Coordinates of C-alpha atoms in Angstrom, one line a residue:
M5 CA 14.0 -11.8 -24.5
I6 CA 10.3 -12.7 -24.9
F7 CA 8.3 -10.7 -27.4
G8 CA 4.7 -11.7 -27.5
A9 CA 1.1 -11.1 -28.4
D10 CA -2.0 -12.0 -26.6
Y11 CA -3.8 -14.4 -28.9
Y12 CA -7.3 -16.0 -28.8
P13 CA -7.4 -18.9 -31.2
E14 CA -11.1 -19.5 -30.2
H15 CA -11.9 -16.1 -31.8
W16 CA -10.7 -16.9 -35.3
P17 CA -11.2 -19.5 -38.0
E18 CA -8.5 -22.2 -37.6
E19 CA -7.4 -21.7 -41.2
R20 CA -6.3 -18.2 -40.2
W21 CA -3.9 -19.3 -37.5
R22 CA -1.0 -20.1 -39.8
E23 CA -1.2 -16.7 -41.4
D24 CA -1.1 -15.0 -38.0
A25 CA 1.8 -17.1 -36.9
A26 CA 3.8 -16.1 -40.1
L27 CA 3.0 -12.4 -39.5
M28 CA 4.1 -12.6 -35.9
K29 CA 7.4 -14.3 -36.8
K30 CA 8.1 -11.6 -39.4
I31 CA 8.2 -8.9 -36.8
G32 CA 10.0 -10.9 -34.1
I33 CA 7.2 -12.2 -32.0
N34 CA 8.2 -15.4 -30.3
T35 CA 5.5 -16.0 -27.7
I36 CA 1.7 -16.0 -27.5
R37 CA -0.4 -15.9 -24.3
I38 CA -3.7 -17.8 -24.4
G39 CA -6.4 -19.4 -22.3
E40 CA -7.0 -16.9 -19.5
F41 CA -10.7 -16.6 -20.5
G42 CA -11.0 -20.0 -22.1
W43 CA -12.9 -22.1 -19.5
S44 CA -15.8 -22.7 -21.8
V45 CA -13.4 -23.6 -24.6
I46 CA -12.0 -26.5 -22.7
E47 CA -15.2 -27.4 -20.7
R48 CA -18.2 -26.2 -22.7
K49 CA -20.5 -28.2 -20.4
E50 CA -19.7 -29.5 -17.0
G51 CA -17.5 -32.6 -17.3
E52 CA -17.1 -32.4 -21.1
I53 CA -13.3 -31.8 -21.2
D54 CA -11.7 -31.0 -24.6
F55 CA -8.3 -29.3 -24.9
S56 CA -8.0 -30.1 -28.6
L57 CA -8.5 -26.5 -29.9
Y58 CA -5.7 -25.1 -27.7
D59 CA -3.5 -28.2 -28.4
R60 CA -3.7 -27.6 -32.1
A61 CA -3.0 -23.9 -31.7
I62 CA 0.0 -24.5 -29.5
S63 CA 1.4 -27.1 -31.9
L64 CA 0.9 -24.9 -35.0
F65 CA 2.5 -21.8 -33.5
A66 CA 5.4 -23.9 -32.3
E67 CA 6.2 -24.7 -35.9
Y68 CA 7.0 -21.0 -36.3
G69 CA 9.2 -21.0 -33.2
I70 CA 6.5 -19.3 -31.2
Q71 CA 6.0 -20.6 -27.6
T72 CA 3.0 -20.3 -25.3
I73 CA 2.2 -18.8 -21.9
M74 CA -0.9 -20.6 -20.7
G75 CA -3.5 -18.8 -18.5
T76 CA -5.6 -20.5 -15.9
P77 CA -9.1 -19.9 -17.1
T78 CA -10.6 -18.7 -13.8
A79 CA -11.1 -15.0 -14.7
A80 CA -14.4 -15.7 -16.4
P81 CA -16.5 -18.5 -14.9
P82 CA -18.7 -20.0 -17.7
A83 CA -22.5 -19.8 -17.7
W84 CA -23.1 -23.4 -16.7
L85 CA -20.9 -23.0 -13.6
C86 CA -22.8 -19.8 -12.5
Q87 CA -26.0 -21.6 -13.0
K88 CA -24.7 -24.4 -10.8
Y89 CA -23.7 -21.9 -8.1
P90 CA -26.2 -19.0 -8.3
D91 CA -24.6 -17.4 -5.2
I92 CA -21.1 -17.3 -6.7
Y93 CA -21.2 -13.6 -7.3
M94 CA -19.8 -10.8 -5.2
M95 CA -22.0 -8.3 -3.3
N96 CA -21.4 -4.6 -3.4
R97 CA -21.6 -2.3 -0.4
H98 CA -25.2 -1.4 -1.2
G99 CA -26.1 -5.1 -0.8
D100 CA -26.6 -5.7 -4.5
M101 CA -25.3 -8.9 -6.2
R102 CA -22.8 -8.2 -9.0
G103 CA -24.1 -10.7 -11.5
Y104 CA -23.3 -12.5 -14.7
G105 CA -22.5 -10.8 -18.0
S106 CA -18.9 -9.6 -18.0
R107 CA -15.9 -11.1 -16.2
R108 CA -14.4 -11.6 -12.7
H109 CA -17.9 -12.4 -11.4
Y110 CA -17.0 -14.4 -8.4
C111 CA -16.3 -14.1 -4.7
Y112 CA -12.9 -15.2 -3.5
N113 CA -14.4 -16.8 -0.4
H114 CA -17.0 -18.9 -2.3
K115 CA -16.2 -22.5 -1.3
G116 CA -17.8 -24.0 -4.4
Y117 CA -15.9 -21.7 -6.7
R118 CA -12.6 -22.4 -4.9
K119 CA -13.3 -26.1 -5.3
E120 CA -14.0 -25.6 -9.1
T121 CA -10.9 -23.5 -9.4
E122 CA -8.8 -26.3 -7.8
R123 CA -10.3 -28.8 -10.2
V124 CA -9.8 -26.8 -13.4
V125 CA -6.3 -25.5 -12.6
K126 CA -5.2 -29.0 -11.8
M127 CA -6.7 -30.2 -15.0
V128 CA -4.9 -27.5 -17.1
A129 CA -1.6 -28.0 -15.3
R130 CA -1.6 -31.8 -15.7
H131 CA -2.5 -31.5 -19.4
Y132 CA 0.3 -29.1 -20.3
S133 CA 2.9 -29.7 -17.6
H134 CA 5.0 -31.9 -20.0
N135 CA 4.4 -29.8 -23.1
D136 CA 7.7 -28.1 -23.8
N137 CA 6.0 -25.5 -26.0
V138 CA 4.2 -24.1 -22.9
I139 CA 6.9 -22.1 -21.1
A140 CA 4.9 -20.5 -18.3
W141 CA 1.6 -20.2 -16.4
Q142 CA -0.4 -17.0 -15.9
V143 CA -2.6 -17.3 -12.9
D144 CA -6.2 -16.0 -13.6
N145 CA -6.2 -12.5 -15.2
E146 CA -5.9 -9.1 -13.5
L147 CA -7.0 -10.0 -10.0
G148 CA -8.8 -7.0 -8.5
C149 CA -9.1 -5.2 -11.8
E150 CA -12.9 -4.7 -11.7
D151 CA -13.1 -3.4 -8.2
D152 CA -13.5 -7.0 -7.2
V153 CA -11.5 -7.2 -4.0
L154 CA -14.0 -5.9 -1.5
C155 CA -17.0 -8.2 -1.2
Y156 CA -19.8 -7.6 1.3
C157 CA -21.7 -11.0 1.1
D158 CA -22.5 -13.1 4.2
R159 CA -19.7 -15.6 3.2
C160 CA -17.2 -12.7 3.5
R161 CA -18.7 -11.5 6.8
K162 CA -18.1 -15.0 8.3
A163 CA -14.7 -15.2 6.8
F164 CA -13.9 -11.7 8.1
T165 CA -15.0 -12.8 11.6
D166 CA -12.7 -15.9 11.4
W167 CA -9.8 -13.6 10.2
L168 CA -10.4 -11.3 13.2
I169 CA -10.4 -14.3 15.6
R170 CA -7.0 -15.4 14.2
K171 CA -5.6 -11.9 14.4
Y172 CA -6.9 -10.7 17.7
G173 CA -8.0 -13.8 19.6
T174 CA -10.6 -12.0 21.7
L175 CA -13.4 -9.6 21.2
E176 CA -11.9 -7.4 23.9
R177 CA -8.8 -6.8 21.8
V178 CA -11.0 -6.1 18.7
N179 CA -13.0 -3.5 20.7
E180 CA -9.8 -1.9 22.0
A181 CA -8.1 -1.8 18.6
W182 CA -11.2 -0.2 16.9
G183 CA -12.3 2.0 19.7
T184 CA -15.8 0.6 19.6
V185 CA -16.9 2.5 22.7
F186 CA -17.5 5.3 20.2
W187 CA -21.2 5.4 19.2
S188 CA -21.9 2.4 21.4
Q189 CA -20.4 0.0 18.9
T190 CA -19.0 -2.5 21.4
Y191 CA -19.2 -6.1 20.3
T192 CA -20.1 -8.8 22.8
E193 CA -20.4 -11.8 20.5
W194 CA -18.4 -12.7 17.3
E195 CA -21.7 -13.1 15.4
Q196 CA -22.3 -9.3 15.8
I197 CA -19.3 -8.5 13.6
I198 CA -20.3 -6.8 10.4
V199 CA -18.8 -6.0 7.0
P200 CA -19.0 -2.2 6.2
K201 CA -22.0 -2.0 4.0
D202 CA -23.9 1.2 3.6
T203 CA -25.3 2.8 6.7
V204 CA -27.9 5.4 7.4
V205 CA -25.3 8.1 6.8
D206 CA -24.3 6.9 3.4
G207 CA -24.3 9.7 1.0
Y208 CA -24.1 12.2 3.8
T209 CA -20.4 11.7 4.7
G210 CA -18.9 8.5 3.4
N211 CA -20.5 5.5 5.0
G212 CA -19.8 6.4 8.6
H213 CA -18.0 3.2 9.6
N214 CA -15.4 2.8 12.2
P215 CA -11.9 3.5 10.6
G216 CA -10.4 0.6 12.5
L217 CA -13.0 -1.8 11.1
M218 CA -12.5 -0.3 7.6
Q219 CA -8.8 -0.8 7.7
D220 CA -9.0 -4.4 8.9
F221 CA -11.7 -5.2 6.4
K222 CA -9.4 -3.9 3.6
R223 CA -6.6 -6.0 5.0
F224 CA -8.8 -9.1 5.2
S225 CA -10.1 -8.5 1.6
S226 CA -6.5 -8.2 0.3
D227 CA -5.7 -11.4 2.1
S228 CA -8.7 -13.2 0.6
M229 CA -7.4 -12.4 -2.9
Y230 CA -3.9 -13.5 -1.9
R231 CA -5.2 -16.8 -0.6
Y232 CA -7.2 -17.4 -3.8
A233 CA -4.1 -16.8 -5.9
K234 CA -2.1 -19.0 -3.6
L235 CA -4.6 -21.8 -4.1
Q236 CA -3.6 -21.7 -7.8
T237 CA 0.1 -21.3 -7.4
E238 CA 0.3 -24.3 -5.0
I239 CA -1.4 -26.5 -7.5
L240 CA 0.8 -25.3 -10.4
R241 CA 4.0 -25.9 -8.4
E242 CA 2.8 -29.4 -7.4
E243 CA 2.1 -30.3 -11.1
S244 CA 4.9 -28.5 -12.9
N245 CA 8.2 -26.6 -12.7
K246 CA 7.2 -24.0 -15.2
I247 CA 7.4 -20.3 -14.5
I248 CA 4.4 -18.8 -12.7
T249 CA 3.3 -15.2 -13.3
H250 CA 0.3 -12.9 -12.9
N251 CA -0.6 -9.4 -14.3
M252 CA -0.9 -7.4 -11.1
V253 CA -3.0 -4.3 -11.5
S254 CA -5.2 -4.3 -8.4
E255 CA -5.6 -1.0 -6.4
Q256 CA -7.2 -2.7 -3.4
S257 CA -4.6 -5.3 -2.5
D258 CA -1.1 -5.5 -0.9
N259 CA 0.8 -6.2 -4.1
Y260 CA 4.1 -6.6 -2.3
R261 CA 2.7 -9.6 -0.5
L262 CA 0.9 -10.9 -3.6
A263 CA 4.2 -10.8 -5.5
E264 CA 5.7 -13.4 -3.1
L265 CA 3.6 -16.1 -4.9
F266 CA 5.1 -15.6 -8.4
D267 CA 8.3 -16.3 -10.2
T268 CA 8.0 -13.2 -12.3
I269 CA 6.1 -10.0 -11.7
G270 CA 3.6 -9.2 -14.4
Y271 CA 2.0 -5.9 -15.3
D272 CA -0.4 -4.6 -17.9
A273 CA 0.6 -1.2 -19.4
Y274 CA -2.0 1.1 -21.0
P275 CA -0.8 4.7 -21.1
Y276 CA -3.9 5.9 -23.0
S277 CA -7.2 4.2 -22.5
E278 CA -10.9 5.0 -21.9
W279 CA -10.1 5.6 -18.3
D280 CA -6.6 7.0 -18.3
H281 CA -4.4 9.5 -20.1
N282 CA -1.2 9.0 -18.3
S283 CA 1.7 11.5 -18.3
P284 CA 5.1 10.0 -19.2
G285 CA 6.1 10.3 -15.6
R286 CA 3.0 8.4 -14.4
I287 CA 3.6 5.7 -16.9
G288 CA 7.2 5.4 -15.6
F289 CA 5.9 5.3 -12.0
L290 CA 3.5 2.3 -12.8
Y291 CA 6.4 0.4 -14.4
D292 CA 8.7 1.1 -11.4
L293 CA 6.0 0.4 -8.9
S294 CA 5.6 -3.0 -10.5
R295 CA 9.3 -3.6 -10.5
G296 CA 9.5 -2.6 -6.9
Y297 CA 7.0 -5.3 -5.7
A298 CA 9.9 -7.9 -5.5
D299 CA 13.4 -8.5 -6.7
K300 CA 12.1 -10.7 -9.5
P301 CA 12.0 -10.4 -13.3
L302 CA 9.4 -8.0 -14.6
W303 CA 7.2 -9.2 -17.5
I304 CA 4.8 -6.8 -19.3
L305 CA 2.0 -9.2 -20.0
E306 CA -0.2 -6.7 -21.8
Q307 CA 1.4 -3.7 -23.6
Q308 CA -0.8 -1.2 -25.4
S309 CA -0.8 -1.8 -29.1
G310 CA -3.5 0.7 -30.3
P311 CA -6.3 3.0 -29.1
C312 CA -8.4 1.2 -26.5
G313 CA -11.6 1.3 -24.5
W314 CA -14.8 -0.6 -23.9
N315 CA -17.5 1.9 -24.7
V316 CA -15.5 4.9 -25.8
L317 CA -11.9 5.1 -27.0
G318 CA -9.0 6.7 -25.2
E319 CA -6.9 9.1 -27.1
T320 CA -5.3 7.5 -30.2
P321 CA -1.5 7.2 -29.7
K322 CA 0.5 9.5 -32.0
S323 CA 2.8 8.0 -34.5
G324 CA 5.9 6.8 -32.6
Q325 CA 4.3 6.6 -29.2
L326 CA 3.6 2.9 -29.3
K327 CA 7.3 2.3 -30.1
L328 CA 8.4 4.7 -27.4
W329 CA 6.2 3.2 -24.7
S330 CA 7.7 -0.2 -25.6
Q331 CA 11.2 1.2 -25.3
Q332 CA 10.2 2.9 -22.0
A333 CA 9.0 -0.5 -20.6
A334 CA 12.2 -2.1 -21.9
S335 CA 14.3 0.5 -20.2
R336 CA 13.2 -1.0 -16.9
G337 CA 15.1 -4.2 -17.7
I338 CA 12.0 -6.3 -18.4
E339 CA 12.4 -9.9 -19.7
A340 CA 9.1 -10.1 -21.5
L341 CA 7.1 -7.6 -23.6
I342 CA 3.7 -9.0 -24.7
Y343 CA 1.3 -6.9 -26.7
F344 CA -2.5 -6.9 -26.1
R345 CA -3.8 -7.9 -28.4
W346 CA -2.8 -9.5 -31.7
R347 CA -6.0 -8.7 -33.7
T348 CA -8.9 -6.6 -32.7
C349 CA -12.0 -8.6 -31.8
P350 CA -15.2 -8.0 -33.8
F351 CA -17.5 -9.1 -31.0
G352 CA -17.7 -8.9 -27.3
A353 CA -17.1 -6.0 -24.8
E354 CA -13.7 -5.2 -26.2
Q355 CA -14.6 -4.4 -29.8
Y356 CA -12.9 -1.0 -29.3
W357 CA -9.8 -2.4 -27.8
Y358 CA -7.5 -2.2 -30.8
G359 CA -4.7 -4.7 -31.3
I360 CA -1.7 -4.9 -33.5
L361 CA -4.0 -5.7 -36.4
D362 CA -7.4 -4.1 -37.0
H363 CA -10.6 -6.1 -37.2
D364 CA -9.9 -6.9 -40.8
G365 CA -6.6 -8.7 -39.9
V366 CA -4.6 -6.7 -42.5
P367 CA -1.1 -5.5 -41.3
G368 CA -1.0 -1.7 -41.1
K369 CA 0.8 1.2 -39.4
R370 CA 0.6 -0.3 -35.9
Y371 CA 2.0 -3.6 -37.1
Q372 CA 5.0 -1.8 -38.7
E373 CA 5.6 0.4 -35.7
I374 CA 5.6 -2.5 -33.2
G375 CA 7.9 -4.4 -35.5
Q376 CA 10.2 -1.4 -35.4
A377 CA 9.9 -1.3 -31.6
I378 CA 10.9 -5.0 -31.3
S379 CA 13.9 -4.4 -33.6
S380 CA 15.1 -1.4 -31.6
I381 CA 14.8 -3.2 -28.3
Q382 CA 16.7 -6.2 -29.7
E383 CA 19.5 -3.9 -31.1
N384 CA 19.9 -2.2 -27.7
E385 CA 19.2 -5.1 -25.4
E386 CA 22.7 -5.3 -23.9
Y387 CA 22.1 -1.7 -22.6
L388 CA 18.4 -2.0 -21.7
R389 CA 19.0 -5.1 -19.5
L390 CA 21.7 -3.5 -17.4
P391 CA 20.7 -2.7 -13.8
E392 CA 19.5 0.8 -13.1
K393 CA 21.3 3.0 -10.6
K394 CA 19.1 3.9 -7.7
K395 CA 20.1 6.7 -5.4
V396 CA 16.6 7.5 -4.0
L397 CA 13.9 5.3 -2.6
L398 CA 10.3 6.5 -2.9
V399 CA 8.1 4.5 -0.5
Y400 CA 4.7 3.4 -1.6
D401 CA 2.8 1.7 1.1
Y402 CA -0.5 -0.2 0.8
D403 CA -1.6 0.1 4.5
N404 CA -1.3 3.9 4.1
K405 CA -3.1 3.8 0.8
F406 CA -6.0 1.9 2.3
C407 CA -6.2 4.5 5.1
H408 CA -5.9 7.6 2.9
D409 CA -8.4 6.2 0.3
E410 CA -11.0 6.0 3.1
Q411 CA -10.1 9.2 4.9
P412 CA -8.2 11.5 2.6
H413 CA -8.2 14.5 5.0
V414 CA -9.3 17.0 2.3
R415 CA -11.3 16.7 -0.9
G416 CA -9.0 16.3 -3.8
F417 CA -6.2 14.4 -2.0
V418 CA -5.6 11.0 -3.6
Y419 CA -2.7 9.1 -2.0
K420 CA -1.5 7.4 -5.2
E421 CA -1.6 10.6 -7.3
E422 CA 0.2 12.6 -4.6
V423 CA 3.0 10.0 -4.5
V424 CA 3.2 10.2 -8.3
R425 CA 3.8 13.9 -8.0
Y426 CA 7.0 13.2 -6.1
Y427 CA 8.0 10.5 -8.6
E428 CA 7.3 12.8 -11.6
A429 CA 9.4 15.6 -10.1
L430 CA 12.4 13.2 -9.5
R431 CA 12.2 12.0 -13.1
R432 CA 11.9 15.6 -14.5
I433 CA 15.1 16.5 -12.6
H434 CA 16.6 13.2 -13.7
V435 CA 17.3 11.7 -10.3
P436 CA 17.5 7.8 -10.3
V437 CA 14.7 6.5 -8.2
R438 CA 13.3 3.2 -7.1
V439 CA 9.7 2.8 -5.9
G440 CA 9.4 0.3 -3.0
S441 CA 7.9 -0.7 0.3
L442 CA 8.8 0.2 3.9
A443 CA 10.5 -3.2 4.1
E444 CA 13.2 -2.2 1.6
N445 CA 16.9 -2.3 2.8
L446 CA 17.1 1.5 3.5
D447 CA 20.9 1.4 3.7
A448 CA 21.0 0.8 -0.1
Y449 CA 19.9 4.4 -0.7
E450 CA 21.3 7.8 -0.1
L451 CA 17.8 9.4 0.3
V452 CA 14.5 7.9 1.3
I453 CA 11.3 9.8 0.7
L454 CA 8.3 8.8 2.9
P455 CA 5.3 10.6 1.4
F456 CA 2.2 10.8 3.6
I457 CA 3.2 7.9 5.9
S458 CA 0.5 8.6 8.3
M459 CA 0.3 5.0 9.7
I460 CA 3.5 3.3 10.8
G461 CA 4.4 0.6 13.2
K462 CA 7.0 0.8 15.9
E463 CA 9.4 -1.6 14.2
D464 CA 9.4 0.4 10.9
A465 CA 9.8 3.6 12.8
E466 CA 12.8 2.2 14.6
R467 CA 14.4 1.0 11.4
I468 CA 14.0 4.5 9.9
S469 CA 15.5 6.1 13.0
R470 CA 18.6 3.8 12.8
Y471 CA 19.0 4.5 9.1
V472 CA 19.2 8.2 9.7
K473 CA 21.4 7.9 12.7
N474 CA 23.8 5.9 10.6
G475 CA 24.1 8.6 8.0
G476 CA 20.9 8.3 5.9
N477 CA 18.7 11.1 4.7
I478 CA 14.9 11.1 4.7
I479 CA 12.1 13.4 3.6
L480 CA 8.9 13.5 5.6
T481 CA 5.6 15.1 4.5
P482 CA 2.2 16.2 5.8
F483 CA 0.4 13.6 7.9
S484 CA 3.6 11.9 9.0
G485 CA 3.3 9.8 12.2
Q486 CA -0.4 10.7 12.6
R487 CA -1.8 7.2 13.1
R488 CA -1.2 4.0 15.0
I489 CA -1.1 0.7 13.1
N490 CA -4.7 0.0 14.2
N491 CA -5.8 3.3 12.4
Q492 CA -6.4 5.2 15.6
I493 CA -4.9 8.7 15.6
T494 CA -2.0 8.9 18.0
T495 CA -2.3 10.9 21.2
E496 CA 1.3 11.9 20.9
I497 CA 2.3 15.4 19.8
L498 CA 2.7 15.3 16.0
P499 CA 4.5 14.2 14.0
G500 CA 4.3 11.4 16.6
V501 CA 7.1 8.8 16.2
F502 CA 8.9 11.1 13.9
R503 CA 9.0 14.1 16.3
N504 CA 12.4 13.4 17.8
M505 CA 14.2 12.7 14.6
S506 CA 12.5 15.5 12.6
G507 CA 13.2 18.1 15.3
V508 CA 9.8 19.8 14.6
T509 CA 6.3 20.0 16.1
I510 CA 3.2 20.4 14.1
A511 CA 1.7 23.6 15.6
S512 CA -1.4 23.7 13.4
F513 CA -2.7 22.6 10.0
H514 CA -4.8 24.1 7.2
A515 CA -7.1 22.1 4.8
M516 CA -7.0 23.9 1.5
E517 CA -9.9 22.5 -0.5
R518 CA -10.4 25.6 -2.6
E519 CA -7.2 27.5 -1.9
I520 CA -4.1 27.7 -4.0
I521 CA -1.2 29.7 -2.9
P522 CA 1.4 30.6 -5.6
Y523 CA 5.1 30.9 -4.9
E524 CA 7.1 32.4 -7.7
E525 CA 10.2 30.3 -6.9
I526 CA 8.7 26.9 -6.1
G527 CA 5.2 26.7 -7.6
N528 CA 1.7 26.3 -6.2
M529 CA 0.8 25.1 -2.7
Q530 CA -2.5 23.3 -2.6
L531 CA -4.7 20.8 -0.7
W532 CA -2.9 20.8 2.7
R533 CA -0.3 22.6 4.7
E534 CA 1.1 22.3 8.2
E535 CA 2.7 24.9 10.4
L536 CA 6.1 23.8 11.6
K537 CA 7.4 24.8 15.0
L538 CA 11.2 24.4 15.0
D539 CA 12.5 22.5 18.0
N540 CA 16.0 21.2 17.1
A541 CA 15.5 21.7 13.3
E542 CA 16.3 24.7 11.2
S543 CA 14.6 26.2 8.2
F544 CA 16.0 24.5 5.1
R545 CA 15.7 27.6 2.9
K546 CA 15.1 30.9 4.7
N547 CA 13.1 32.4 1.8
W548 CA 10.7 29.5 1.7
I549 CA 8.1 30.9 4.1
S550 CA 4.6 29.7 4.9
P551 CA 1.7 32.1 5.0
E552 CA 2.0 32.0 8.8
G553 CA 5.6 33.1 8.6
G554 CA 7.2 29.7 9.5
P555 CA 9.4 27.4 7.3
L556 CA 7.9 25.5 4.4
V557 CA 10.7 22.9 4.7
S558 CA 12.8 22.1 7.8
E559 CA 16.1 20.3 8.1
N560 CA 17.3 18.5 11.2
R561 CA 20.6 16.7 11.8
Y562 CA 19.9 13.5 13.6
G563 CA 22.9 11.3 14.4
N564 CA 25.0 11.2 11.2
G565 CA 22.0 11.8 8.9
R566 CA 19.4 14.4 8.1
V567 CA 15.6 14.7 8.2
F568 CA 13.8 17.1 5.9
Y569 CA 10.1 17.9 6.5
I570 CA 8.1 19.2 3.6
S571 CA 5.1 20.8 5.3
C572 CA 2.7 21.1 2.4
C573 CA 1.3 19.6 -0.7
M574 CA 2.5 21.1 -3.9
E575 CA 1.4 21.0 -7.5
A576 CA 4.9 20.1 -8.4
Y577 CA 7.9 19.3 -6.2
D578 CA 10.7 19.9 -8.7
R579 CA 12.5 22.8 -7.1
M580 CA 12.1 21.5 -3.5
L581 CA 13.5 18.1 -4.5
Q582 CA 16.3 19.6 -6.6
E583 CA 17.6 21.6 -3.6
I584 CA 17.3 18.6 -1.2
C585 CA 19.0 16.3 -3.7
R586 CA 21.9 18.8 -4.1
E587 CA 22.3 18.9 -0.3
T588 CA 22.3 15.1 0.0
G589 CA 24.5 14.4 -3.0
T590 CA 21.8 12.7 -5.0
A591 CA 21.3 15.3 -7.7
S592 CA 22.1 14.3 -11.3
G593 CA 25.1 15.6 -13.3
Y594 CA 24.4 14.3 -16.7
G595 CA 24.4 17.7 -18.4
D596 CA 21.5 19.7 -19.9
I597 CA 18.6 17.4 -20.5
P598 CA 15.1 18.8 -21.1
E599 CA 12.3 17.9 -18.7
C600 CA 10.4 16.1 -21.4
V601 CA 13.3 13.7 -22.0
E602 CA 13.2 10.8 -19.6
C603 CA 16.6 9.6 -18.5
I604 CA 17.3 6.2 -17.1
E605 CA 20.8 5.8 -15.7
K606 CA 22.3 2.3 -16.0
S607 CA 25.6 1.0 -14.8
N608 CA 27.6 2.5 -17.7
C609 CA 25.0 4.2 -19.9
L610 CA 22.0 6.5 -20.1
I611 CA 18.7 5.5 -21.8
L612 CA 17.1 8.7 -23.2
M613 CA 13.5 9.0 -24.3
N614 CA 11.8 12.1 -25.7
H615 CA 8.2 12.1 -24.7
S616 CA 7.3 15.3 -26.6
G617 CA 6.0 15.7 -30.1
E618 CA 8.9 18.0 -30.9
K619 CA 12.6 17.6 -31.5
Q620 CA 14.8 18.1 -28.4
Q621 CA 18.5 18.8 -27.9
V622 CA 20.4 17.0 -25.2
L623 CA 23.8 18.2 -24.1
L624 CA 25.5 15.5 -22.1
K625 CA 28.5 15.6 -19.7
G626 CA 30.6 12.4 -19.5
Y627 CA 28.4 10.5 -22.0
R628 CA 28.3 10.1 -25.8
D629 CA 25.7 8.8 -28.2
I630 CA 26.5 5.2 -29.3
R631 CA 25.5 6.1 -32.9
N632 CA 27.9 8.9 -33.5
E633 CA 30.0 9.3 -30.3
K634 CA 28.7 12.9 -29.9
S635 CA 27.7 14.4 -26.6
S636 CA 25.2 16.7 -28.3
I637 CA 22.1 14.7 -29.3
I638 CA 19.2 15.9 -31.4
M639 CA 16.3 13.7 -30.4
E640 CA 13.4 13.3 -32.8
E641 CA 9.8 13.6 -31.6
Y642 CA 9.1 10.4 -29.5
G643 CA 12.7 9.5 -30.1
F644 CA 15.0 7.1 -28.3
A645 CA 18.8 7.1 -27.7
V646 CA 21.5 5.3 -25.8
A647 CA 24.6 7.2 -24.5
V648 CA 27.6 5.4 -23.0
S649 CA 30.0 6.9 -20.5
S650 CA 33.0 8.4 -22.1

C-alpha cells in the first residue's frame, strides 16, 4: 500500500531534504507527491526550462525507497504567463474578473491557456515518463475547488452557445426546452444566447434566470472542466503508461463523468478545517461518495495531518483522531493514503495549514500519531482491503444537485446535506451502504434509496420500474418525479413518473421554513412535507400520521417488489430506515453496537471505529475480536478494532 506525504522541495533548503527522507522512512512513508504548484520551479521565465530541482529531489528520496507522484503544474499559472495572457482569468456572475494572487486563476475555455497547458504537460510527461521513481501522475490539483467551474466571461458565452448548438441543433428546440416564451425571452439568433450573469432582480430573489438555462449552463460548465482534464489525460497517455489520478473535490461538476478519465479516483480528506467540522457520518459519506464515482482504486491524495485553515484554524483534532481518520479512510479499501502536508509552510496562504511536522521541522505528537496510524493499517491491511458488503444503494445525482442548488424549494434545504442525513442514519443503524449514481446496476442491491430525485429521464425511470417489478425495493422522498430532464416541472399528477409504482398521489405540500414538528417516536419533521393520498399503496406504519391525518410513509407492492414513500424531511431518519430495513431484510444483526461506533462489514469481518471521546462497549453476535477472540469489546476513545466471523 502507498503511504505518502505531500512534499514541496522548493520550500526548503536542499540540505534539509535528506533529513526529511529519513524521518519519512522511519514511520513507513514510501511515497511523496510533488509538483502540482511548481510551474515557476521548472519554468521561472517563459522558455527557461529547468527540471533540476525536482530531479535531485526525486533521486534523493529514491535512495530511501521513497517513490514520487508527479503533479502537472497547471493549478497555479505563474506571473509571467498571466502577464502574457491578461484575459486568462475567470469572470464571476457580477461581471468582475477573478484576478491574480492565489491559485486556480484561469478559465477552462481560454484557448491560450489550453495551449500553454498542452505544452507544459507534454514537457513534464516527456521528462519523467522513463523515470522509474515516478510512479504516477496527478492532473492539476483540486479542479473546481475554488468555486472555479462556473465562468461568465465572453469566451464561455461563445463556448456555451456552441455547446447548445451541438446539443439542440436549432434555436427552436432551445426555446422549447427552456420555455423561453415566459417573460418574452424567445431567442431568434444564436448570438443572443447569454450566460446567467446578475440581472435586475439579483438580490431580490436569486438572479431570476430561466431554470432551463441555468441547468444547461451548469452542465456546460461541468463539461468544460471535464474537457480541460481530458486534454491533460490524453497527453499523459500518449507519452507514458503510468497511473493517472486526480483529487476530485468539486461541488459544481459531474464527478461520475470526470472519474472516467482517471485510473484511480483521488480524494482530499479534511474532517476539521476552517470551513468544515464534519460529523463522523459525513466524513464517511465523503469517502464513500468518492469510492462510488467509479469501480476503480481509491487514493486519498491529501489526508488531514493537523489543524488547518487559511485565515483561521479549524478545530484542533483530539489526540487519537488523526489516527482514527486514517483508519476510517483505510476501512474503505483504499490503495494510497497520502498526508497533507509533510511540514507546515512558514510563508504563503497556507501558513496555518499544519502538516505532520510544525514550522520548525521537529518531529512531535502528530508525527508519532501518524506513524502509529500507518503501523496499525499495515498490521490490519489484509482485513481493510477486503471488499465491503453492500445491501443498500444511496443515490447521489449531480443533475439533481445542480437543480436543487439553484431552486431549493424552501430556505434551509441543501441537497447534499439532506442526502447525508440518510447516509448518517444508515451508518448509525449499521446498515452496509454504497453511495452511487442512477447508472448503477440496481439489481446488485436489496434496497435503493432515491432521495429528492426531482429530475429524472424516461430511461432511468423505466430501469427503476423494472428493478422493482423484479423484486427490488426502493425508497422515494419529497420532490420525487417533479421535473423533466430539461428542468421544466412536469404537468403530470405528482409524483409524476413514480406515481404508478408508488401507488400514491401528492395531494398537497407544505414548506416549513420556520416550523418544526416533533414526533416522540421518530424525531423532528422539518423543512418540507407532502400530503399523501393512497391510491394502491397502504400506510407503512399506522401510527406514523401527518398533521393532516394521512400517512407519513406509504408502502406499495409493485410487481414482486415494494416502493416506500417518505413524505417529509426529517432531522434524522434512523427510526424510519430501521423499520424499512427490517421489512426488506437489509437490517444489520451484528449485536449491540453503539451509534457512535462506525461499523464496516467486510466479506468475513467487521471494522469497528469509536468516534466518541469516551470508552464504548460493543457486544457482537457471530463475530470475535481478533486480539482476544472475545465477542465483548471495550473500545478506547477514538479506538479501532477488527472482529472476524466466528
